[in-house]
Coordinates of C-alpha atoms in Angstrom, one line a residue:
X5 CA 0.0 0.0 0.0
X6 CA 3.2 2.8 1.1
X7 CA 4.7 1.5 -2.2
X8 CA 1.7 2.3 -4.4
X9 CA 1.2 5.7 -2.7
X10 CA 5.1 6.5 -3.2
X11 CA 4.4 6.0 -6.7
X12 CA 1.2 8.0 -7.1
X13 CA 3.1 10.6 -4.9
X14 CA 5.8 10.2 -7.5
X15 CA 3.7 10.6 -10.4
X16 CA 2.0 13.8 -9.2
X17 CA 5.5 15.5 -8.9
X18 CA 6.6 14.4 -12.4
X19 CA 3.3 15.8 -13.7
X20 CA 4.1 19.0 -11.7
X21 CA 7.6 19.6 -13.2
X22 CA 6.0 19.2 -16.6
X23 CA 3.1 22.0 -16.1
X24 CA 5.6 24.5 -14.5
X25 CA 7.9 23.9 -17.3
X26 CA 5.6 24.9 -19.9
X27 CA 3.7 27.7 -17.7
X28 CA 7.4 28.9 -18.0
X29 CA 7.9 28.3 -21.5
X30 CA 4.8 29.6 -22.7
X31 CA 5.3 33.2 -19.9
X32 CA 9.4 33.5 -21.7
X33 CA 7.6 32.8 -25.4
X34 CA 4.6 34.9 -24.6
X35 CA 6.8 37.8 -23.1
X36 CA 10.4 38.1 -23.8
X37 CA 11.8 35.6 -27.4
X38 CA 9.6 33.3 -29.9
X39 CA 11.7 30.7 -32.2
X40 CA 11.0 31.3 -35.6
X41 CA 12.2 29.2 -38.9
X42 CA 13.1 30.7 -42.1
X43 CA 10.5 28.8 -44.4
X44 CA 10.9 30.2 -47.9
X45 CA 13.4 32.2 -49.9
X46 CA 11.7 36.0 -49.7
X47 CA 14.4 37.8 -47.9
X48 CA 17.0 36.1 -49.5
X49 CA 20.0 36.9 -49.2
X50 CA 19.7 38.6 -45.6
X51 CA 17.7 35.3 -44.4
X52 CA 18.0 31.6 -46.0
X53 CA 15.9 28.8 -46.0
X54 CA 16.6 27.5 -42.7
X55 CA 17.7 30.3 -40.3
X56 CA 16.5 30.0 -37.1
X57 CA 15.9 33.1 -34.9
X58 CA 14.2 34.3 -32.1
X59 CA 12.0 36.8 -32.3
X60 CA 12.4 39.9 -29.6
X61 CA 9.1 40.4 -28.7
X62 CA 9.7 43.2 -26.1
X63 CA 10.5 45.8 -29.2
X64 CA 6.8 46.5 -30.0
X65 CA 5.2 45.7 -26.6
X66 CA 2.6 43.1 -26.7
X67 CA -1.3 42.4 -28.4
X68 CA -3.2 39.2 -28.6
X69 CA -0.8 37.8 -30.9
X70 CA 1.7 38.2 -28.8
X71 CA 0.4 34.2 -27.2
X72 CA 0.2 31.1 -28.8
X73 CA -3.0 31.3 -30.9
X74 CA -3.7 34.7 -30.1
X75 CA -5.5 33.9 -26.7
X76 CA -4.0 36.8 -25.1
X77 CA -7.6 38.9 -24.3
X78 CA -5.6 42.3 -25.2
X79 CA -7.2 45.3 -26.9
X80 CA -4.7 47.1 -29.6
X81 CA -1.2 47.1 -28.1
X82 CA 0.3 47.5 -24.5
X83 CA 3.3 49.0 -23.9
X84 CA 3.9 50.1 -28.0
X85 CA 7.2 51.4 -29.6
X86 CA 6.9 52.4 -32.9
X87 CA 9.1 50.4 -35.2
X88 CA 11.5 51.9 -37.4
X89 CA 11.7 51.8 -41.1
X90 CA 14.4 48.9 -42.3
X91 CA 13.4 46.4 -39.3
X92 CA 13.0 43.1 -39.9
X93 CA 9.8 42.1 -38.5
X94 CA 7.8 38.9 -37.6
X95 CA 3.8 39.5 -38.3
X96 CA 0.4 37.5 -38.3
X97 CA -0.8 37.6 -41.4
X98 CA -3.9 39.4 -41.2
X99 CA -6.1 36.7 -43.3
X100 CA -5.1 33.5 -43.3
X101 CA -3.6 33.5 -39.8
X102 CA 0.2 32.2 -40.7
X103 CA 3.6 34.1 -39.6
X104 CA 5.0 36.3 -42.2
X105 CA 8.6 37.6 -42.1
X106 CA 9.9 40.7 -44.1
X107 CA 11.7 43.9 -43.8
X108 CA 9.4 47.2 -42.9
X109 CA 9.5 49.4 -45.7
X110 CA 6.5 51.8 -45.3
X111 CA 5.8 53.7 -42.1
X112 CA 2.1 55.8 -41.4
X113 CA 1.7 58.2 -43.8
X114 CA 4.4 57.1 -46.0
X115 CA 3.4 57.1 -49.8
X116 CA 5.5 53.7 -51.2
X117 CA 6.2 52.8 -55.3
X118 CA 8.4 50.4 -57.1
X119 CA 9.1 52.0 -60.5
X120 CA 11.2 49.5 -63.1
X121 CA 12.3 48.0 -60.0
X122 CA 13.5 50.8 -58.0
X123 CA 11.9 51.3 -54.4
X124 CA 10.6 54.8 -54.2
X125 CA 9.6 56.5 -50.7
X126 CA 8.1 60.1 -50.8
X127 CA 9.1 60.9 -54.4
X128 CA 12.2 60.4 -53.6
X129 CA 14.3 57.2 -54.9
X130 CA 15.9 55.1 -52.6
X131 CA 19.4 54.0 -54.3
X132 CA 20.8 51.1 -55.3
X133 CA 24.6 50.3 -55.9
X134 CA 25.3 46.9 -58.0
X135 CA 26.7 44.4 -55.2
X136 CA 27.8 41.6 -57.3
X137 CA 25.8 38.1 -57.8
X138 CA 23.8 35.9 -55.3
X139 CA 25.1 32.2 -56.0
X140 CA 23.7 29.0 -54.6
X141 CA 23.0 25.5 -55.8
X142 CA 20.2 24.5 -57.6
X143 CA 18.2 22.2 -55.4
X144 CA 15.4 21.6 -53.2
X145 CA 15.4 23.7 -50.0
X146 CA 14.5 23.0 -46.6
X147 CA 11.6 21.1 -45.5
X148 CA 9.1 22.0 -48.2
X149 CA 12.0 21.4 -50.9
X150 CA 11.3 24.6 -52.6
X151 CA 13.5 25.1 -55.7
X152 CA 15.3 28.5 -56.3
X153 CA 14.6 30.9 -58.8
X154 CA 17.6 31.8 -60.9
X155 CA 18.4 35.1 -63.0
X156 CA 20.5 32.2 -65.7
X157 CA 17.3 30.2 -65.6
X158 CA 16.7 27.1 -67.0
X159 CA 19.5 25.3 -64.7
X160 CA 20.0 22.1 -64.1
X161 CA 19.7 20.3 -60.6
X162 CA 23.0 20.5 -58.8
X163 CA 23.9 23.5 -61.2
X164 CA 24.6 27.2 -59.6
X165 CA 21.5 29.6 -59.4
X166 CA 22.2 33.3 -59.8
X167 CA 20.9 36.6 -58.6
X168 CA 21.6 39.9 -58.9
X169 CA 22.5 41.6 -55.8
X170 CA 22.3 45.4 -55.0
X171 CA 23.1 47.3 -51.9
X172 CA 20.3 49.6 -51.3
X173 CA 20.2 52.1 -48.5
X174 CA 16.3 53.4 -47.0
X175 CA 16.0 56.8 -45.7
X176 CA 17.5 57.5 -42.2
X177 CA 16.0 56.7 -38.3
X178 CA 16.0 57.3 -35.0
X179 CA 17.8 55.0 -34.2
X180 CA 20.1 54.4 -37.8
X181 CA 20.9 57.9 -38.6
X182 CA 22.6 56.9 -41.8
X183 CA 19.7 54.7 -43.1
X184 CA 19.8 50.7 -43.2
X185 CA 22.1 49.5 -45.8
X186 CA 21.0 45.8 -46.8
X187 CA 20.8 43.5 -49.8
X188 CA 18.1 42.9 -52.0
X189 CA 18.2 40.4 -54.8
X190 CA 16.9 41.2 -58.4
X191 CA 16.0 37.9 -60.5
X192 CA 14.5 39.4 -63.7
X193 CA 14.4 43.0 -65.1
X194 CA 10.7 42.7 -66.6
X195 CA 9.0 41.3 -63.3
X196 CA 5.8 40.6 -62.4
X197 CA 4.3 44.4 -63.5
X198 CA 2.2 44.3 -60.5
X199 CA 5.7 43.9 -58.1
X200 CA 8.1 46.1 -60.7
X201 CA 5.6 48.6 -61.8
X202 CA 3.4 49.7 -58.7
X203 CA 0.7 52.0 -57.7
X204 CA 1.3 54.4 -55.2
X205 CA 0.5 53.5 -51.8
X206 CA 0.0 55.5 -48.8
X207 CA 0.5 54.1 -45.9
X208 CA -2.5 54.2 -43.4
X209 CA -2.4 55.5 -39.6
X210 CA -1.8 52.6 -37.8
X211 CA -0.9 50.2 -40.4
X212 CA 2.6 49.2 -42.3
X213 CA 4.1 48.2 -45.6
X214 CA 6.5 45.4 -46.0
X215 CA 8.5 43.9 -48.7
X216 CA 10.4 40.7 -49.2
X217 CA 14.5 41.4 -50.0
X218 CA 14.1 39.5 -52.6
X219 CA 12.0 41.4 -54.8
X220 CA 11.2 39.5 -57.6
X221 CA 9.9 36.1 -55.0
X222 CA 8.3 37.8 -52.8
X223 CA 4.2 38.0 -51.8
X224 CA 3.9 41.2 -49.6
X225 CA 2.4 44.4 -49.4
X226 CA 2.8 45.3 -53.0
X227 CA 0.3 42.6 -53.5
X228 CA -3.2 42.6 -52.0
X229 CA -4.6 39.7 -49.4
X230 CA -7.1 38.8 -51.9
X231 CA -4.5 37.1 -54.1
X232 CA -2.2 36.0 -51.6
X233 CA -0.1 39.0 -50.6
X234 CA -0.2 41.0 -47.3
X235 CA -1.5 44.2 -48.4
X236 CA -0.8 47.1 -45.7
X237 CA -1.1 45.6 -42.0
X238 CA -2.2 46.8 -39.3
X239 CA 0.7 47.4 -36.5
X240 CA -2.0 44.6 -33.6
X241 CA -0.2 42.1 -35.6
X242 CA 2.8 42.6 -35.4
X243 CA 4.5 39.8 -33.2
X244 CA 8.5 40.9 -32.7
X245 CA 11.9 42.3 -34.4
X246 CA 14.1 39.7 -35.8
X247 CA 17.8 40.4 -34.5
X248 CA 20.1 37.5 -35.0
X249 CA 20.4 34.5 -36.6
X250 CA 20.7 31.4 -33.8
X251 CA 21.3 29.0 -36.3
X252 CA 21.5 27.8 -39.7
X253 CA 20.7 24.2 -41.7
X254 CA 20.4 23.9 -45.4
X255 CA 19.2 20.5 -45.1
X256 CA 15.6 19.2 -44.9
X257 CA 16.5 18.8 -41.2
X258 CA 18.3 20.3 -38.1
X259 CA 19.6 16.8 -37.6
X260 CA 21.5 16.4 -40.9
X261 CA 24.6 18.0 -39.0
X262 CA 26.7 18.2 -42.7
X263 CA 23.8 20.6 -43.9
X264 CA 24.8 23.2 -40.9
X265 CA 26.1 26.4 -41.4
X266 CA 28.2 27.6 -38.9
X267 CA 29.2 31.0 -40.7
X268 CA 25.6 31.8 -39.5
X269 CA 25.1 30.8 -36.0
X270 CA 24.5 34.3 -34.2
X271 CA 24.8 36.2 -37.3
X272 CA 23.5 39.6 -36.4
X273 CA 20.5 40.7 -39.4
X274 CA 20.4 44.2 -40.8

């Protein structure tokens, strides 16, 4: 009889430790870092197929997507900082409810148009300066297996898959006085009209604009929710700011240790 009470006593503290540890979990993920992995190839070449990151979730204070399946009964935002133009930022997708990553283009009030390609804020054109080429293997990616797009398309598997890259600089911050210099990638001159050839968009109060680094694979605000894109969103869903790169596979798995990339673990974004 003490042994079987021993081992219900037993049981009850095992099932303890669990609950606390994921009260804890869920309070750190909920309030302080979420893990987040790089799915698809749209901010190539800053982020690859298989980063992982954690997502600050302090920088914008907190709304009810800030917990696991938005459960969090919060009105609009506690504790907001505005974020600043050139962040890399994590977000709910407004329609169909997944997590979107891509660098903040458009702030309230800003009017935002691509023309032939060229990112244009205000009226004014933000520049780009040739970087070289974007170079990778031609072959399925990550989980999904998502193939490439290449610039010297058609290219066989195995074969190297090229992109443009440009060093473009967005107007200055607060906090980056000389504006945020980063990569974006350029497949094809005559794009998709609708992403190389835009509208002018203004940017409404309380909402953002967001585009993919690489331009030319990317679904985001330059395309509307009704076909897939992200249109302009409001700033509830945003979810964090991603800082740094944790870790890196280019395999279908974080266990395929030869797929690792250890030039990447706690590579600082920008």
């Amino acid at each position: 009889m003490a042994k079987a009470k021993k081992s219900e006593g037993g049981l009850m503290e095992t099932v303890k430790t669990v609950v606390y540890a994921l009260l804890i979990a869920g309070i750190f993920r909920t309030l302080f870092f979420q893990p987040f992995w790089i799915p698809s190839g749209s901010m190539k070449d800053t982020l690859l197929i298989g980063d992982f990151l954690f997502v600050n979730k302090m920088a914008y204070g907190y709304s009810r997507y800030s917990c696991p399946f938005a459960i969090c009964p919060i009105p609009g935002r506690l504790f907001f900082s505005e974020p600043e133009r050139g962040d890399i930022v994590v977000f709910r997708h407004p329609v169909n409810g997944s997590d979107f990553i891509k660098r903040l283009i458009g702030l309230p009030g800003d009017k935002v148009q691509v023309k032939n390609g060229i990112l244009f804020i205000n009226g004014q054109e933000v520049p780009q300066v040739p970087d070289g080429q974007f170079e990778e293997v031609f072959e399925p990616q990550g989980p999904m297996g998502n193939l490439p797009r290449c610039a010297n398309a058609p290219v066989g598997e195995g074969g190297t898959c090229i992109s443009y890259r440009f060093r473009e600089t967005l107007p200055p911050t607060e906090r980056h006085p000389e504006g945020i210099s980063h990569d974006v990638l350029n497949i094809e001159d005559a794009g998709s009209p609708s992403a190389d050839n835009t509208d002018v968009f203004t940017v409404p109060e309380g909402q953002y604009f967001f585009m993919g680094d690489n331009r030319d694979n990317s679904m985001d605000s330059r395309f509307s929710q009704a076909v897939g894109g992200v249109g302009f969103v409001p700033k509830e869903y945003l979810i964090g700011r991603a800082d740094r790169v944790i870790f890196s596979s280019a395999g279908r798995s974080m266990l395929y240790f030869w797929t690792w990339r250890p030039d990447r673990f706690f590579l600082k974004v920008e």
